[in-house]
Amino acid sequence: MLEGEAEAPSNIAIVKYWGKRNSALNLPLNDSLSISLEALKVRSKVVFDPELSKDKVRVNGVKLSDEEVKSYASRVLDRMREISGKSIYAVVDSWSNFPSSAGLASSAAGIAALTLASSDALGLKMDPKELSKIARLGSGSACRSVYGGFVIWHSGARDDGEDSFCEQIFTHDHWRDLVDLIPIFTDEKKRISSRKGMSVSVETSNLMKCRLEFVRETLPSVLDSIRNRDAKKFFEMTIRHSNSMHAIMMDSFPPLIYLNAMSLKVIDSFGDGKIAGYTFDAGPNPHVFTLRKDAESVEKTLIELGATKVIKSDISAGPRVGKKG
Ligand code: ADP
Ligand code: DP6
C-alpha cells in the first residue's frame, strides 16, 4: 500500500473563472486570479491499495457516489496512475477545518490536497506548476490551491492544456493588512453546480464575449492594485469582477441566480468600495475583503445584516505535504 497526506487552502477568485474552452481538460476561456485562504483548509489522505477495484472518496465522513468520484477525484488519480505507471486504485479521506454545513466551497482545496497527497504517495517529484495542471483536471479552481498567496491561472491556448497552469504572483505576506471576512448567512444546500452552470452560460449568454474582453482589459489593473497595495482600486476591481460574473449568470438561459436577499444587502452596504470589496462565487455567501483597521466595523455591519457567524481569514502561505503536526 502506498500512502500520502496533504493539506491545501481554499482559494477565492478575484478575477473569476466562468466558462471553458474544453470541458474534458477543464481549460478556461480566461485567465483568473485568486487569493489562498488560511482559515479554510482541507486535508486529504490517499491510500493506493492493490486490493481495490475502483477509487473511493469520503469527504467529512460522507461517501461520494461513483459518478461524483469519476467526474472529479478520479480524473486526478487517473493522471497520477498514467505518470507513475502504477495501475492501483485509491481510497481517499478528506476533512475540512470548517463546518461543511456552512455552504463554503471546499472542492478546490480538497482536490488540490488530493493531488499533492497522491503525488507524495507515489513518490513522484513534481513541481507546483506540474501539480497545478493535474489538479486542474479534477476541478478548474483546484489548480490555484496548489499555491499560497496571490495566484494567477494562465488560461493557455493549446488544445492539450500544457500551457494552462498556475503560478504565484505575490507571496502571502505581500499585503499583511488585507483580510477576508466571510459571513455565513445560509447553509446553501440546493444550487446548480459551477460545472453545470458555466456550461449553460457558455451556451446561452450573449454577454459572455463582452465579459472576456472586460477581463482581458482589466487584469493588469487588478495586478497593479495588488502590487501597489492600493486598497481603493483593489476593492473596486473585486466588486466589478464579481458583478461581471453574476451578470453573465443572470444573462444565461434559464437564468442562474446564486445570490439571495442577504447577498443583495451586502452589495448595497459595500458596493461603493470605500472600506471593503465583496466577491461571490456560485453561492450567496460573500467574501468581504477589507483592511485590518476596518475589520471590526465591517464585521459589525455583517452581523447587523443577519450573519450568524463571520470567519476572518488571513492569506495562506500555501499547502503542506505530510501528516499533521
Ligand atoms: P464547490 O466546492 O465548488 O461548491 P461541490 O461541493 O459541488 O463544489 O463539489 C463538486 C464535486 O467535487 C463533488 O461532487 C465531489 O465529487 C468533488 N469533491 C468535493 N470535495 C472533495 C474532496 N475533498 N475530495 C475529492 N473530491 C471532492
Ligand atoms: C464561481 O472550479 O468548481 O468558483 O472546473 O467544472 O470543477 P469545474 O468548476 P469549478 O468552478 C469555479 C467557479 C467559481 C469561480 C472561480 O473560482 O474562479
Short mmCIF file of C-alpha atoms and ligand atoms in Angstrom, two decimals:
data_model
loop_
_atom_site.label_atom_id
_atom_site.label_comp_id
_atom_site.label_asym_id
_atom_site.label_seq_id
_atom_site.Cartn_x
_atom_site.Cartn_y
_atom_site.Cartn_z
CA MET A 1 0.00 0.00 0.00
CA LEU A 2 1.21 3.49 -0.83
CA GLU A 3 0.11 6.34 1.43
CA GLY A 4 0.28 10.11 1.22
CA GLU A 5 -1.30 13.06 3.02
CA ALA A 6 -1.52 16.80 2.36
CA GLU A 7 -3.39 19.93 3.38
CA ALA A 8 -4.34 22.69 0.94
CA PRO A 9 -6.03 26.10 1.33
CA SER A 10 -9.30 27.11 -0.31
CA ASN A 11 -8.97 29.96 -2.74
CA ILE A 12 -11.31 32.79 -3.60
CA ALA A 13 -11.14 34.20 -7.10
CA ILE A 14 -10.94 37.96 -7.55
CA VAL A 15 -10.86 37.58 -11.35
CA LYS A 16 -13.28 34.70 -11.87
CA TYR A 17 -13.22 31.53 -13.98
CA TRP A 18 -16.64 31.08 -15.57
CA GLY A 19 -16.63 29.22 -18.87
CA LYS A 20 -14.49 26.55 -20.51
CA ARG A 21 -12.96 26.09 -23.93
CA ASN A 22 -12.54 22.35 -23.22
CA SER A 23 -14.62 20.50 -20.62
CA ALA A 24 -12.68 17.23 -20.52
CA LEU A 25 -9.46 19.03 -19.55
CA ASN A 26 -11.07 21.95 -17.67
CA LEU A 27 -9.44 24.53 -19.93
CA PRO A 28 -10.83 28.01 -19.18
CA LEU A 29 -11.85 30.80 -21.53
CA ASN A 30 -9.98 33.42 -19.49
CA ASP A 31 -7.09 33.91 -17.07
CA SER A 32 -8.17 34.10 -13.44
CA LEU A 33 -6.62 35.38 -10.23
CA SER A 34 -7.19 34.20 -6.68
CA ILE A 35 -6.14 34.53 -3.06
CA SER A 36 -5.45 31.42 -0.97
CA LEU A 37 -7.17 31.41 2.41
CA GLU A 38 -5.65 30.39 5.70
CA ALA A 39 -8.95 29.88 7.54
CA LEU A 40 -10.45 27.42 5.05
CA LYS A 41 -8.28 24.36 4.65
CA VAL A 42 -8.84 20.78 3.58
CA ARG A 43 -6.69 17.76 4.44
CA SER A 44 -6.74 14.67 2.22
CA LYS A 45 -5.23 11.25 2.86
CA VAL A 46 -4.74 8.89 -0.07
CA VAL A 47 -4.01 5.17 0.14
CA PHE A 48 -3.29 3.27 -3.09
CA ASP A 49 -4.36 -0.31 -2.41
CA PRO A 50 -3.87 -3.19 -4.91
CA GLU A 51 -7.00 -4.90 -3.45
CA LEU A 52 -9.36 -2.11 -4.67
CA SER A 53 -11.37 -2.41 -7.89
CA LYS A 54 -12.24 1.33 -8.10
CA ASP A 55 -11.40 4.68 -6.45
CA LYS A 56 -13.37 5.56 -3.32
CA VAL A 57 -13.70 9.02 -1.75
CA ARG A 58 -15.10 10.12 1.60
CA VAL A 59 -15.49 13.83 2.39
CA ASN A 60 -16.02 14.68 6.06
CA GLY A 61 -17.03 11.06 6.61
CA VAL A 62 -19.61 11.01 3.79
CA LYS A 63 -19.03 8.65 0.86
CA LEU A 64 -19.23 10.27 -2.59
CA SER A 65 -21.20 8.50 -5.33
CA ASP A 66 -19.28 6.67 -8.07
CA GLU A 67 -20.45 9.32 -10.52
CA GLU A 68 -19.01 12.15 -8.39
CA VAL A 69 -15.74 10.31 -7.89
CA LYS A 70 -15.44 9.66 -11.63
CA SER A 71 -16.02 13.30 -12.64
CA TYR A 72 -13.61 14.87 -10.14
CA ALA A 73 -11.14 12.88 -7.98
CA SER A 74 -10.55 10.03 -10.45
CA ARG A 75 -9.50 12.47 -13.16
CA VAL A 76 -6.56 13.40 -10.91
CA LEU A 77 -5.87 9.82 -9.86
CA ASP A 78 -6.01 8.55 -13.48
CA ARG A 79 -3.33 11.06 -14.47
CA MET A 80 -1.19 10.05 -11.47
CA ARG A 81 -1.54 6.38 -12.47
CA GLU A 82 -0.55 7.25 -16.02
CA ILE A 83 2.56 9.20 -14.93
CA SER A 84 3.69 6.64 -12.33
CA GLY A 85 2.86 3.58 -14.44
CA LYS A 86 1.11 2.09 -11.39
CA SER A 87 -2.44 0.89 -12.10
CA ILE A 88 -3.66 0.83 -8.50
CA TYR A 89 -6.91 2.35 -7.25
CA ALA A 90 -7.06 4.54 -4.18
CA VAL A 91 -9.18 5.29 -1.17
CA VAL A 92 -9.31 9.00 -0.29
CA ASP A 93 -10.38 10.50 3.02
CA SER A 94 -10.82 14.24 3.17
CA TRP A 95 -11.70 16.61 6.03
CA SER A 96 -12.26 20.36 6.07
CA ASN A 97 -11.30 22.52 9.07
CA PHE A 98 -14.63 24.36 8.84
CA PRO A 99 -18.21 23.05 9.06
CA SER A 100 -19.36 21.53 5.76
CA SER A 101 -22.87 22.85 6.54
CA ALA A 102 -21.59 26.46 6.23
CA GLY A 103 -22.06 26.30 2.46
CA LEU A 104 -18.46 27.28 1.77
CA ALA A 105 -16.95 25.80 -1.37
CA SER A 106 -14.29 23.27 -0.46
CA SER A 107 -13.84 21.13 -3.55
CA ALA A 108 -10.92 23.23 -4.85
CA ALA A 109 -8.92 22.74 -1.63
CA GLY A 110 -9.91 19.06 -1.37
CA ILE A 111 -8.84 18.27 -4.92
CA ALA A 112 -5.59 20.23 -4.58
CA ALA A 113 -4.83 18.32 -1.35
CA LEU A 114 -5.66 15.05 -3.11
CA THR A 115 -3.27 15.93 -5.96
CA LEU A 116 -0.39 16.69 -3.57
CA ALA A 117 -1.12 13.64 -1.40
CA SER A 118 -1.26 11.21 -4.33
CA SER A 119 1.93 12.57 -5.87
CA ASP A 120 3.59 12.09 -2.47
CA ALA A 121 2.18 8.56 -2.09
CA LEU A 122 3.52 7.53 -5.49
CA GLY A 123 6.92 9.12 -4.83
CA LEU A 124 6.60 11.44 -7.85
CA LYS A 125 8.78 14.50 -7.62
CA MET A 126 6.69 17.13 -9.38
CA ASP A 127 7.00 20.90 -9.23
CA PRO A 128 3.96 23.06 -8.35
CA LYS A 129 3.43 24.01 -12.00
CA GLU A 130 3.00 20.33 -12.99
CA LEU A 131 0.85 19.69 -9.93
CA SER A 132 -1.40 22.64 -10.84
CA LYS A 133 -2.01 21.12 -14.29
CA ILE A 134 -3.06 17.81 -12.69
CA ALA A 135 -5.27 19.45 -10.03
CA ARG A 136 -6.95 21.37 -12.88
CA LEU A 137 -8.11 18.07 -14.41
CA GLY A 138 -10.09 17.32 -11.23
CA SER A 139 -11.65 20.78 -10.94
CA GLY A 140 -10.53 24.01 -12.60
CA SER A 141 -10.40 26.18 -9.49
CA ALA A 142 -8.36 23.49 -7.67
CA CYS A 143 -5.26 24.33 -9.71
CA ARG A 144 -4.97 27.69 -7.90
CA SER A 145 -4.98 25.98 -4.45
CA VAL A 146 -1.61 24.36 -5.15
CA TYR A 147 -0.03 27.70 -4.16
CA GLY A 148 -0.37 30.15 -1.29
CA GLY A 149 -0.54 33.93 -1.59
CA PHE A 150 -1.87 35.55 -4.77
CA VAL A 151 -2.15 33.17 -7.70
CA ILE A 152 -2.73 33.55 -11.41
CA TRP A 153 -4.11 30.77 -13.60
CA HIS A 154 -2.96 31.26 -17.18
CA SER A 155 -5.75 30.05 -19.44
CA GLY A 156 -3.27 28.97 -22.13
CA ALA A 157 -4.18 28.44 -25.77
CA ARG A 158 -3.06 24.89 -26.55
CA ASP A 159 -5.57 22.10 -27.11
CA ASP A 160 -3.64 19.71 -24.87
CA GLY A 161 -3.71 22.12 -21.90
CA GLU A 162 0.06 22.06 -21.38
CA ASP A 163 0.13 25.87 -21.15
CA SER A 164 -2.85 26.10 -18.78
CA PHE A 165 -1.24 26.24 -15.32
CA CYS A 166 -0.89 28.45 -12.25
CA GLU A 167 1.86 30.49 -10.71
CA GLN A 168 2.21 32.52 -7.55
CA ILE A 169 2.46 36.24 -8.29
CA PHE A 170 2.80 37.57 -4.73
CA THR A 171 3.53 35.68 -1.52
CA HIS A 172 1.12 35.54 1.43
CA ASP A 173 2.95 38.30 3.31
CA HIS A 174 2.95 40.80 0.43
CA TRP A 175 -0.14 42.60 1.78
CA ARG A 176 -0.40 41.85 5.51
CA ASP A 177 -3.15 44.44 6.10
CA LEU A 178 -5.60 42.71 3.79
CA VAL A 179 -8.15 40.37 5.44
CA ASP A 180 -11.10 38.38 4.14
CA LEU A 181 -14.30 38.36 6.20
CA ILE A 182 -16.64 35.51 5.34
CA PRO A 183 -20.10 35.94 6.83
CA ILE A 184 -22.31 32.86 7.00
CA PHE A 185 -25.89 33.70 6.06
CA THR A 186 -27.16 30.36 4.82
CA ASP A 187 -26.19 26.71 4.65
CA GLU A 188 -26.81 26.82 0.90
CA LYS A 189 -27.97 23.28 0.08
CA LYS A 190 -29.67 23.40 -3.32
CA ARG A 191 -27.91 25.06 -6.22
CA ILE A 192 -26.70 24.28 -9.71
CA SER A 193 -23.05 23.16 -9.64
CA SER A 194 -20.44 25.54 -11.04
CA ARG A 195 -19.63 22.93 -13.67
CA LYS A 196 -23.20 22.76 -14.98
CA GLY A 197 -23.82 26.49 -14.52
CA MET A 198 -20.81 27.61 -16.53
CA SER A 199 -21.71 25.30 -19.38
CA VAL A 200 -25.21 26.83 -19.54
CA SER A 201 -23.59 30.30 -19.62
CA VAL A 202 -21.17 29.36 -22.43
CA GLU A 203 -24.07 28.01 -24.47
CA THR A 204 -26.55 30.82 -23.89
CA SER A 205 -25.12 34.09 -22.55
CA ASN A 206 -24.86 36.88 -25.10
CA LEU A 207 -22.77 38.95 -22.70
CA MET A 208 -20.04 36.33 -22.39
CA LYS A 209 -17.93 37.86 -25.19
CA CYS A 210 -18.13 41.25 -23.56
CA ARG A 211 -17.01 39.84 -20.19
CA LEU A 212 -13.99 38.12 -21.75
CA GLU A 213 -12.98 41.49 -23.18
CA PHE A 214 -13.51 43.12 -19.78
CA VAL A 215 -11.28 40.52 -18.09
CA ARG A 216 -8.52 40.95 -20.69
CA GLU A 217 -8.62 44.73 -20.36
CA THR A 218 -8.75 44.95 -16.57
CA LEU A 219 -6.49 42.12 -15.38
CA PRO A 220 -3.44 44.43 -15.49
CA SER A 221 -5.17 46.95 -13.16
CA VAL A 222 -6.12 44.17 -10.75
CA LEU A 223 -2.46 43.14 -10.68
CA ASP A 224 -1.34 46.75 -10.20
CA SER A 225 -3.77 47.28 -7.32
CA ILE A 226 -2.27 44.28 -5.52
CA ARG A 227 1.32 45.18 -6.39
CA ASN A 228 0.81 48.74 -5.04
CA ARG A 229 -1.41 47.64 -2.15
CA ASP A 230 -3.94 50.13 -3.46
CA ALA A 231 -6.99 49.18 -1.37
CA LYS A 232 -9.45 51.51 -3.07
CA LYS A 233 -8.63 50.20 -6.54
CA PHE A 234 -8.50 46.59 -5.31
CA PHE A 235 -11.95 46.84 -3.68
CA GLU A 236 -13.40 48.40 -6.83
CA MET A 237 -11.93 45.71 -9.09
CA THR A 238 -13.02 42.91 -6.72
CA ILE A 239 -16.60 44.20 -6.79
CA ARG A 240 -16.67 44.76 -10.54
CA HIS A 241 -15.27 41.32 -11.35
CA SER A 242 -17.79 39.59 -9.08
CA ASN A 243 -20.68 41.59 -10.54
CA SER A 244 -19.47 40.90 -14.07
CA MET A 245 -19.65 37.12 -13.50
CA HIS A 246 -23.07 37.38 -11.85
CA ALA A 247 -24.31 39.45 -14.80
CA ILE A 248 -23.35 36.55 -17.09
CA MET A 249 -25.19 34.16 -14.80
CA MET A 250 -28.32 36.33 -14.94
CA ASP A 251 -27.97 36.61 -18.74
CA SER A 252 -27.88 32.81 -19.13
CA PHE A 253 -30.97 30.85 -20.09
CA PRO A 254 -32.50 29.56 -17.93
CA PRO A 255 -31.08 32.28 -15.65
CA LEU A 256 -28.65 31.25 -12.94
CA ILE A 257 -29.30 33.09 -9.72
CA TYR A 258 -26.84 32.25 -6.98
CA LEU A 259 -27.32 35.42 -4.92
CA ASN A 260 -30.16 35.86 -2.40
CA ALA A 261 -31.70 38.73 -0.44
CA MET A 262 -28.80 38.73 2.06
CA SER A 263 -26.28 38.91 -0.78
CA LEU A 264 -28.08 41.97 -2.17
CA LYS A 265 -27.87 43.64 1.24
CA VAL A 266 -24.10 43.11 1.24
CA ILE A 267 -23.91 44.59 -2.26
CA ASP A 268 -25.96 47.55 -1.09
CA SER A 269 -23.85 48.12 2.03
CA PHE A 270 -20.37 47.79 0.48
CA GLY A 271 -20.95 48.48 -3.22
CA ASP A 272 -19.31 51.92 -3.06
CA GLY A 273 -15.98 50.14 -2.43
CA LYS A 274 -14.94 52.69 0.19
CA ILE A 275 -13.97 50.38 3.03
CA ALA A 276 -14.37 46.92 1.56
CA GLY A 277 -14.74 44.90 -1.62
CA TYR A 278 -17.05 41.89 -1.83
CA THR A 279 -16.94 38.89 -4.12
CA PHE A 280 -19.39 35.98 -4.56
CA ASP A 281 -18.73 32.61 -6.18
CA ALA A 282 -21.59 30.36 -7.24
CA GLY A 283 -23.41 30.84 -3.96
CA PRO A 284 -24.95 33.51 -1.72
CA ASN A 285 -22.22 33.82 0.94
CA PRO A 286 -19.79 36.65 0.18
CA HIS A 287 -16.11 37.09 0.83
CA VAL A 288 -15.61 40.67 2.00
CA PHE A 289 -12.06 42.00 1.73
CA THR A 290 -11.08 44.91 3.93
CA LEU A 291 -8.06 46.37 5.70
CA ARG A 292 -7.27 45.10 9.20
CA LYS A 293 -8.02 48.53 10.74
CA ASP A 294 -11.59 48.42 9.37
CA ALA A 295 -12.28 44.72 10.01
CA GLU A 296 -14.18 45.30 13.24
CA SER A 297 -16.58 47.82 11.76
CA VAL A 298 -17.15 45.69 8.61
CA GLU A 299 -17.80 42.64 10.80
CA LYS A 300 -20.30 44.63 12.88
CA THR A 301 -22.20 45.62 9.72
CA LEU A 302 -22.25 41.98 8.50
CA ILE A 303 -23.72 40.85 11.81
CA GLU A 304 -26.32 43.62 11.67
CA LEU A 305 -27.25 42.38 8.20
CA GLY A 306 -28.00 38.94 9.67
CA ALA A 307 -24.78 36.90 9.54
CA THR A 308 -24.87 34.09 12.12
CA LYS A 309 -21.08 33.86 12.07
CA VAL A 310 -18.18 35.73 10.46
CA ILE A 311 -14.99 33.81 9.63
CA LYS A 312 -11.92 36.05 9.44
CA SER A 313 -9.18 34.78 7.17
CA ASP A 314 -5.58 35.78 6.55
CA ILE A 315 -3.84 34.89 3.33
CA SER A 316 -2.44 31.36 3.29
CA ALA A 317 1.27 30.64 2.86
CA GLY A 318 0.33 27.55 0.85
CA PRO A 319 -0.26 23.81 1.10
CA ARG A 320 1.70 21.35 3.24
CA VAL A 321 2.56 17.82 2.30
CA GLY A 322 2.80 15.15 5.02
CA LYS A 323 0.98 14.18 8.17
CA LYS A 324 -0.37 16.77 10.58
CA GLY A 325 1.89 18.31 13.23
P1 ADP B 1 -17.85 23.51 -4.61
O1 ADP B 1 -16.91 23.09 -3.52
O2 ADP B 1 -17.15 24.22 -5.74
O3 ADP B 1 -19.08 24.19 -4.14
P2 ADP B 1 -19.16 20.98 -4.80
O4 ADP B 1 -19.28 20.95 -3.32
O5 ADP B 1 -20.41 20.97 -5.64
O6 ADP B 1 -18.31 22.20 -5.33
O7 ADP B 1 -18.22 19.78 -5.20
C1 ADP B 1 -18.07 19.41 -6.53
C2 ADP B 1 -17.54 17.99 -6.59
O8 ADP B 1 -16.21 17.97 -6.10
C3 ADP B 1 -18.28 16.97 -5.72
O9 ADP B 1 -19.32 16.40 -6.44
C4 ADP B 1 -17.21 15.96 -5.43
O10 ADP B 1 -17.19 14.96 -6.42
C5 ADP B 1 -15.92 16.73 -5.53
N1 ADP B 1 -15.30 16.97 -4.21
C6 ADP B 1 -15.71 17.86 -3.28
N2 ADP B 1 -14.89 17.85 -2.21
C7 ADP B 1 -13.95 16.90 -2.46
C8 ADP B 1 -12.81 16.41 -1.75
N3 ADP B 1 -12.48 16.91 -0.56
N4 ADP B 1 -12.05 15.44 -2.30
C9 ADP B 1 -12.38 14.94 -3.53
N5 ADP B 1 -13.43 15.35 -4.26
C10 ADP B 1 -14.21 16.33 -3.75
C1 DP6 B 2 -17.55 30.56 -9.47
O1 DP6 B 2 -13.66 25.01 -10.46
O2 DP6 B 2 -15.88 24.42 -9.41
O3 DP6 B 2 -15.92 29.47 -8.13
O4 DP6 B 2 -13.73 23.25 -13.29
O5 DP6 B 2 -16.08 22.49 -13.54
O6 DP6 B 2 -14.81 21.86 -11.49
P1 DP6 B 2 -15.01 22.91 -12.58
O7 DP6 B 2 -15.58 24.24 -11.90
P2 DP6 B 2 -15.13 24.99 -10.57
O8 DP6 B 2 -15.67 26.48 -10.86
C2 DP6 B 2 -15.38 27.54 -10.02
C3 DP6 B 2 -16.18 28.73 -10.42
C4 DP6 B 2 -16.16 29.89 -9.44
C5 DP6 B 2 -15.16 30.97 -9.88
C6 DP6 B 2 -13.70 30.70 -9.60
O9 DP6 B 2 -13.36 30.03 -8.62
O10 DP6 B 2 -12.87 31.24 -10.37
#
